[in-house]
Amino acid sequence: MDRQHMRSPLARAMGLGSAKKGVEHWWAERVLAVALIPLTLWFVASIIAQTGSDHATFITWLRMPVTTIMMVLLLVALFHHTALGLQVVIEDYRHAGSKFAALVIMRLTCFGLATAGIIAVLHIAFGG
Amino acid sequence: MMPTSPAKRPRPLSPNIQIYRPQLTSVLSIANRISGVVLSLGAVVLVIWLLAAAAGPEAYAVVQGALASWLGQVVLFGCTFAFFLHLCGGIRHLVWDMGYGYELSLIYASGWAVVAGSVALTVLAWIASLLLGD
């Protein structure tokens, strides 16, 4: 044990602790939260404006460059923020093996959904 | 004689919510977490909706039909409230993160503002949606 830092050499070597990954996670969650304020408000306002619109109208709206950019940014920020938030929930309520499995499944699901959403938007934006 | 291992006894989990009186602060704390989990499920619906739109008018009509059903509308209403609750609660957290609003009176004032604000914004969003949808 390092007497000055009250941490074992192993913990230091692994780079764990409140001033390492903890701050990174905390900070990223908040940066994404700030980004999500305008992105989600734009999304909700747009969806309200699109209420009852048919497929052709929706596609025309989504193909506008501003809409495409905003939607991709929303998906990136939304699923990154979701992964960070759900990670804390899983870490608080699941333990040992099931925690590890839940974290892996959750993280991969978020990656998969974000990719699927972005590809769908780009397919609509650039598809023939 | 073997001493009974203290690890065998079931240990109480903190916080002891079964004996803890709910307060605005604790209710909003767990509500922020629950609304975040609800919005994760809403994000899945968003991706399904985008994939359906990319697949074509038929698939899009199926998803639109499901969302227009009474069950779909209940889910969307729940997601709307969860969104505004998480948004207002999140802004309250960001203010705290900057070091402001820790006086007990301000904690309760901002807490009730989150409750009133999220209810009002949910109602306003649905009124706007119903007016534009007709």
CSV table of C-alpha atoms in Angstrom, one decimal:
chain,number,residue,atom,x,y,z
A,1,MET,CA,0.0,0.0,0.0
A,2,ASP,CA,1.3,3.4,-1.0
A,3,ARG,CA,1.1,5.3,2.4
A,4,GLN,CA,0.8,8.6,0.7
A,5,HIS,CA,-2.0,7.8,-1.7
A,6,MET,CA,-3.8,5.0,0.4
A,7,ARG,CA,-4.0,2.9,-2.8
A,8,SER,CA,-2.4,-0.5,-3.6
A,9,PRO,CA,0.1,-0.8,-6.4
A,10,LEU,CA,-2.4,-3.0,-8.3
A,11,ALA,CA,-5.1,-0.3,-8.2
A,12,ARG,CA,-2.6,2.3,-9.3
A,13,ALA,CA,-1.4,0.1,-12.2
A,14,MET,CA,-5.0,-0.6,-13.3
A,15,GLY,CA,-5.7,3.1,-13.4
A,16,LEU,CA,-8.9,2.7,-11.4
A,17,GLY,CA,-10.2,5.2,-8.8
A,18,SER,CA,-12.3,8.3,-8.4
A,19,ALA,CA,-9.9,10.5,-10.4
A,20,LYS,CA,-9.6,8.2,-13.4
A,21,LYS,CA,-12.4,6.4,-15.2
A,22,GLY,CA,-15.0,7.8,-12.7
A,23,VAL,CA,-14.5,11.4,-13.7
A,24,GLU,CA,-14.4,10.5,-17.4
A,25,HIS,CA,-17.7,8.8,-17.1
A,26,TRP,CA,-19.3,11.6,-15.0
A,27,TRP,CA,-18.0,14.3,-17.3
A,28,ALA,CA,-19.0,12.5,-20.6
A,29,GLU,CA,-22.6,11.9,-19.2
A,30,ARG,CA,-22.9,15.7,-18.5
A,31,VAL,CA,-21.4,16.9,-21.8
A,32,LEU,CA,-23.9,14.6,-23.6
A,33,ALA,CA,-26.7,15.8,-21.3
A,34,VAL,CA,-26.0,19.4,-22.3
A,35,ALA,CA,-25.9,18.4,-26.0
A,36,LEU,CA,-29.2,16.5,-25.6
A,37,ILE,CA,-31.1,19.6,-24.4
A,38,PRO,CA,-31.3,21.3,-27.8
A,39,LEU,CA,-31.2,18.0,-29.8
A,40,THR,CA,-34.2,16.4,-27.9
A,41,LEU,CA,-36.2,19.7,-27.8
A,42,TRP,CA,-35.7,20.0,-31.6
A,43,PHE,CA,-36.8,16.3,-32.0
A,44,VAL,CA,-39.9,16.7,-29.9
A,45,ALA,CA,-41.0,19.9,-31.7
A,46,SER,CA,-40.3,18.3,-35.1
A,47,ILE,CA,-42.3,15.2,-34.2
A,48,ILE,CA,-45.2,17.3,-33.0
A,49,ALA,CA,-45.1,19.2,-36.3
A,50,GLN,CA,-44.9,15.8,-38.2
A,51,THR,CA,-48.0,14.4,-36.4
A,52,GLY,CA,-50.2,12.5,-38.9
A,53,SER,CA,-47.9,13.1,-41.8
A,54,ASP,CA,-47.6,10.3,-44.4
A,55,HIS,CA,-44.5,8.5,-45.5
A,56,ALA,CA,-43.6,10.8,-48.4
A,57,THR,CA,-43.9,13.9,-46.2
A,58,PHE,CA,-41.8,12.3,-43.5
A,59,ILE,CA,-39.1,11.2,-46.0
A,60,THR,CA,-39.0,14.7,-47.5
A,61,TRP,CA,-38.5,16.2,-44.0
A,62,LEU,CA,-35.8,13.7,-43.1
A,63,ARG,CA,-33.9,14.3,-46.4
A,64,MET,CA,-33.4,18.0,-45.6
A,65,PRO,CA,-29.6,18.3,-44.7
A,66,VAL,CA,-30.3,20.0,-41.4
A,67,THR,CA,-32.7,17.3,-40.3
A,68,THR,CA,-30.3,14.5,-41.3
A,69,ILE,CA,-27.5,16.1,-39.4
A,70,MET,CA,-29.6,16.8,-36.3
A,71,MET,CA,-31.0,13.2,-36.4
A,72,VAL,CA,-27.6,11.6,-36.6
A,73,LEU,CA,-26.2,13.8,-33.8
A,74,LEU,CA,-29.3,13.0,-31.7
A,75,LEU,CA,-28.8,9.2,-32.2
A,76,VAL,CA,-25.1,9.4,-31.3
A,77,ALA,CA,-25.6,11.6,-28.2
A,78,LEU,CA,-28.8,9.7,-27.1
A,79,PHE,CA,-27.3,6.2,-27.2
A,80,HIS,CA,-24.0,7.2,-25.7
A,81,HIS,CA,-25.8,9.0,-22.8
A,82,THR,CA,-28.2,6.0,-22.5
A,83,ALA,CA,-25.2,3.5,-22.3
A,84,LEU,CA,-23.5,5.6,-19.6
A,85,GLY,CA,-26.8,6.0,-17.6
A,86,LEU,CA,-27.8,2.3,-17.8
A,87,GLN,CA,-24.2,1.3,-16.8
A,88,VAL,CA,-24.7,3.1,-13.4
A,89,VAL,CA,-28.1,1.5,-13.0
A,90,ILE,CA,-26.7,-2.0,-13.7
A,91,GLU,CA,-23.7,-1.4,-11.5
A,92,ASP,CA,-26.0,-0.4,-8.6
A,93,TYR,CA,-28.5,-3.3,-8.8
A,94,ARG,CA,-26.6,-6.3,-10.4
A,95,HIS,CA,-23.7,-8.1,-8.9
A,96,ALA,CA,-20.8,-10.5,-9.9
A,97,GLY,CA,-21.4,-12.5,-13.0
A,98,SER,CA,-24.8,-11.2,-14.0
A,99,LYS,CA,-23.5,-7.6,-13.7
A,100,PHE,CA,-20.7,-8.3,-16.2
A,101,ALA,CA,-23.1,-10.1,-18.6
A,102,ALA,CA,-25.7,-7.3,-18.3
A,103,LEU,CA,-23.1,-4.6,-18.9
A,104,VAL,CA,-21.8,-6.3,-22.1
A,105,ILE,CA,-25.3,-7.0,-23.5
A,106,MET,CA,-26.4,-3.4,-22.7
A,107,ARG,CA,-23.3,-1.8,-24.2
A,108,LEU,CA,-23.5,-3.9,-27.4
A,109,THR,CA,-27.3,-3.3,-27.7
A,110,CYS,CA,-26.7,0.5,-27.5
A,111,PHE,CA,-24.0,0.3,-30.2
A,112,GLY,CA,-26.2,-1.9,-32.4
A,113,LEU,CA,-29.3,0.4,-32.0
A,114,ALA,CA,-27.3,3.6,-32.6
A,115,THR,CA,-25.7,2.1,-35.8
A,116,ALA,CA,-29.1,0.8,-37.1
A,117,GLY,CA,-30.7,4.2,-36.5
A,118,ILE,CA,-27.9,6.1,-38.2
A,119,ILE,CA,-27.9,3.7,-41.2
A,120,ALA,CA,-31.6,4.1,-41.5
A,121,VAL,CA,-31.3,7.9,-41.5
A,122,LEU,CA,-28.5,7.9,-44.1
A,123,HIS,CA,-30.3,5.3,-46.2
A,124,ILE,CA,-33.3,7.7,-46.4
A,125,ALA,CA,-31.0,10.8,-46.9
A,126,PHE,CA,-28.8,9.3,-49.7
A,127,GLY,CA,-30.9,6.4,-51.0
A,128,GLY,CA,-32.2,6.6,-54.5
B,1,MET,CA,-17.5,-25.3,18.0
B,2,MET,CA,-17.5,-23.4,14.8
B,3,PRO,CA,-18.4,-19.7,15.0
B,4,THR,CA,-21.2,-18.7,12.7
B,5,SER,CA,-19.7,-16.7,9.8
B,6,PRO,CA,-21.0,-13.2,9.8
B,7,ALA,CA,-21.0,-13.3,6.0
B,8,LYS,CA,-23.8,-15.9,6.1
B,9,ARG,CA,-26.3,-13.4,7.7
B,10,PRO,CA,-28.3,-11.4,5.2
B,11,ARG,CA,-27.0,-7.9,5.3
B,12,PRO,CA,-29.4,-4.9,5.0
B,13,LEU,CA,-29.0,-3.0,1.8
B,14,SER,CA,-28.5,0.8,1.9
B,15,PRO,CA,-30.6,2.9,1.6
B,16,ASN,CA,-33.2,1.1,3.8
B,17,ILE,CA,-36.1,2.1,1.6
B,18,GLN,CA,-38.6,-0.2,3.5
B,19,ILE,CA,-38.3,2.0,6.6
B,20,TYR,CA,-37.5,5.3,4.9
B,21,ARG,CA,-40.3,7.9,4.5
B,22,PRO,CA,-40.6,9.0,0.9
B,23,GLN,CA,-39.8,12.7,0.4
B,24,LEU,CA,-39.8,15.0,-2.7
B,25,THR,CA,-36.0,14.7,-2.9
B,26,SER,CA,-35.9,10.9,-2.8
B,27,VAL,CA,-38.9,10.5,-5.0
B,28,LEU,CA,-37.5,12.8,-7.7
B,29,SER,CA,-34.1,11.1,-7.4
B,30,ILE,CA,-35.5,7.6,-8.2
B,31,ALA,CA,-38.0,9.2,-10.7
B,32,ASN,CA,-35.0,10.6,-12.7
B,33,ARG,CA,-33.5,7.1,-12.8
B,34,ILE,CA,-36.8,5.4,-13.7
B,35,SER,CA,-37.6,8.0,-16.4
B,36,GLY,CA,-34.1,7.4,-17.9
B,37,VAL,CA,-34.7,3.7,-18.1
B,38,VAL,CA,-38.2,4.3,-19.7
B,39,LEU,CA,-36.5,6.6,-22.3
B,40,SER,CA,-34.0,3.9,-23.1
B,41,LEU,CA,-37.0,1.8,-24.2
B,42,GLY,CA,-38.4,4.9,-26.0
B,43,ALA,CA,-35.0,5.1,-27.9
B,44,VAL,CA,-35.6,1.5,-29.1
B,45,VAL,CA,-39.0,2.6,-30.5
B,46,LEU,CA,-37.3,5.6,-32.2
B,47,VAL,CA,-34.9,3.2,-34.0
B,48,ILE,CA,-37.7,0.8,-35.1
B,49,TRP,CA,-39.6,3.9,-36.4
B,50,LEU,CA,-36.6,5.0,-38.4
B,51,LEU,CA,-35.9,1.5,-39.8
B,52,ALA,CA,-39.6,1.2,-40.8
B,53,ALA,CA,-39.4,4.6,-42.6
B,54,ALA,CA,-36.2,3.4,-44.4
B,55,ALA,CA,-37.9,0.1,-45.4
B,56,GLY,CA,-40.7,1.8,-47.2
B,57,PRO,CA,-44.3,3.1,-47.0
B,58,GLU,CA,-45.8,-0.3,-46.0
B,59,ALA,CA,-43.5,-0.9,-43.0
B,60,TYR,CA,-43.9,2.8,-42.0
B,61,ALA,CA,-47.7,2.5,-42.1
B,62,VAL,CA,-47.6,-0.6,-39.8
B,63,VAL,CA,-45.4,1.3,-37.2
B,64,GLN,CA,-47.6,4.5,-37.5
B,65,GLY,CA,-50.7,2.3,-37.1
B,66,ALA,CA,-49.2,0.7,-33.9
B,67,LEU,CA,-48.3,4.1,-32.5
B,68,ALA,CA,-51.8,5.5,-33.3
B,69,SER,CA,-53.5,2.7,-31.4
B,70,TRP,CA,-54.6,3.4,-27.9
B,71,LEU,CA,-51.7,1.3,-26.5
B,72,GLY,CA,-49.3,3.1,-28.7
B,73,GLN,CA,-50.7,6.5,-27.6
B,74,VAL,CA,-50.4,5.4,-23.9
B,75,VAL,CA,-46.7,4.4,-24.5
B,76,LEU,CA,-46.0,7.7,-26.4
B,77,PHE,CA,-47.7,9.7,-23.6
B,78,GLY,CA,-45.6,7.9,-21.0
B,79,CYS,CA,-42.5,8.5,-23.0
B,80,THR,CA,-43.4,12.2,-23.3
B,81,PHE,CA,-43.8,12.6,-19.6
B,82,ALA,CA,-40.6,10.6,-18.9
B,83,PHE,CA,-38.8,12.8,-21.4
B,84,PHE,CA,-39.8,16.2,-19.8
B,85,LEU,CA,-39.3,14.8,-16.3
B,86,HIS,CA,-35.8,13.6,-17.2
B,87,LEU,CA,-35.1,16.9,-19.0
B,88,CYS,CA,-36.2,19.1,-16.1
B,89,GLY,CA,-34.6,16.8,-13.6
B,90,GLY,CA,-31.4,16.7,-15.6
B,91,ILE,CA,-31.2,20.5,-15.8
B,92,ARG,CA,-31.7,20.6,-12.0
B,93,HIS,CA,-28.7,18.2,-11.7
B,94,LEU,CA,-26.6,20.3,-14.1
B,95,VAL,CA,-27.2,23.4,-11.9
B,96,TRP,CA,-26.2,21.4,-8.8
B,97,ASP,CA,-23.1,20.2,-10.7
B,98,MET,CA,-22.1,23.9,-11.2
B,99,GLY,CA,-22.4,24.3,-7.4
B,100,TYR,CA,-25.6,26.2,-7.1
B,101,GLY,CA,-29.0,25.6,-5.5
B,102,TYR,CA,-28.0,23.5,-2.4
B,103,GLU,CA,-30.0,25.5,0.2
B,104,LEU,CA,-32.8,23.3,1.5
B,105,SER,CA,-35.5,25.9,0.4
B,106,LEU,CA,-34.0,26.0,-3.1
B,107,ILE,CA,-33.9,22.2,-3.3
B,108,TYR,CA,-37.6,22.0,-2.6
B,109,ALA,CA,-38.4,24.9,-4.8
B,110,SER,CA,-36.5,23.4,-7.8
B,111,GLY,CA,-38.0,20.0,-7.0
B,112,TRP,CA,-41.6,21.3,-7.3
B,113,ALA,CA,-40.6,23.4,-10.4
B,114,VAL,CA,-39.5,20.1,-12.0
B,115,VAL,CA,-42.8,18.4,-11.1
B,116,ALA,CA,-44.9,21.4,-12.3
B,117,GLY,CA,-42.7,22.0,-15.4
B,118,SER,CA,-42.7,18.4,-16.6
B,119,VAL,CA,-46.5,18.1,-16.2
B,120,ALA,CA,-47.1,21.4,-17.9
B,121,LEU,CA,-44.8,20.7,-20.8
B,122,THR,CA,-46.3,17.2,-21.3
B,123,VAL,CA,-49.8,18.6,-21.5
B,124,LEU,CA,-48.7,21.4,-23.9
B,125,ALA,CA,-46.9,19.0,-26.2
B,126,TRP,CA,-50.0,16.8,-26.4
B,127,ILE,CA,-52.3,19.7,-27.0
B,128,ALA,CA,-50.0,20.9,-29.8
B,129,SER,CA,-49.8,17.4,-31.3
B,130,LEU,CA,-53.6,17.0,-31.2
B,131,LEU,CA,-54.2,20.4,-32.7
B,132,LEU,CA,-51.8,19.7,-35.6
B,133,GLY,CA,-52.9,16.1,-36.1
B,134,ASP,CA,-56.4,17.0,-37.1
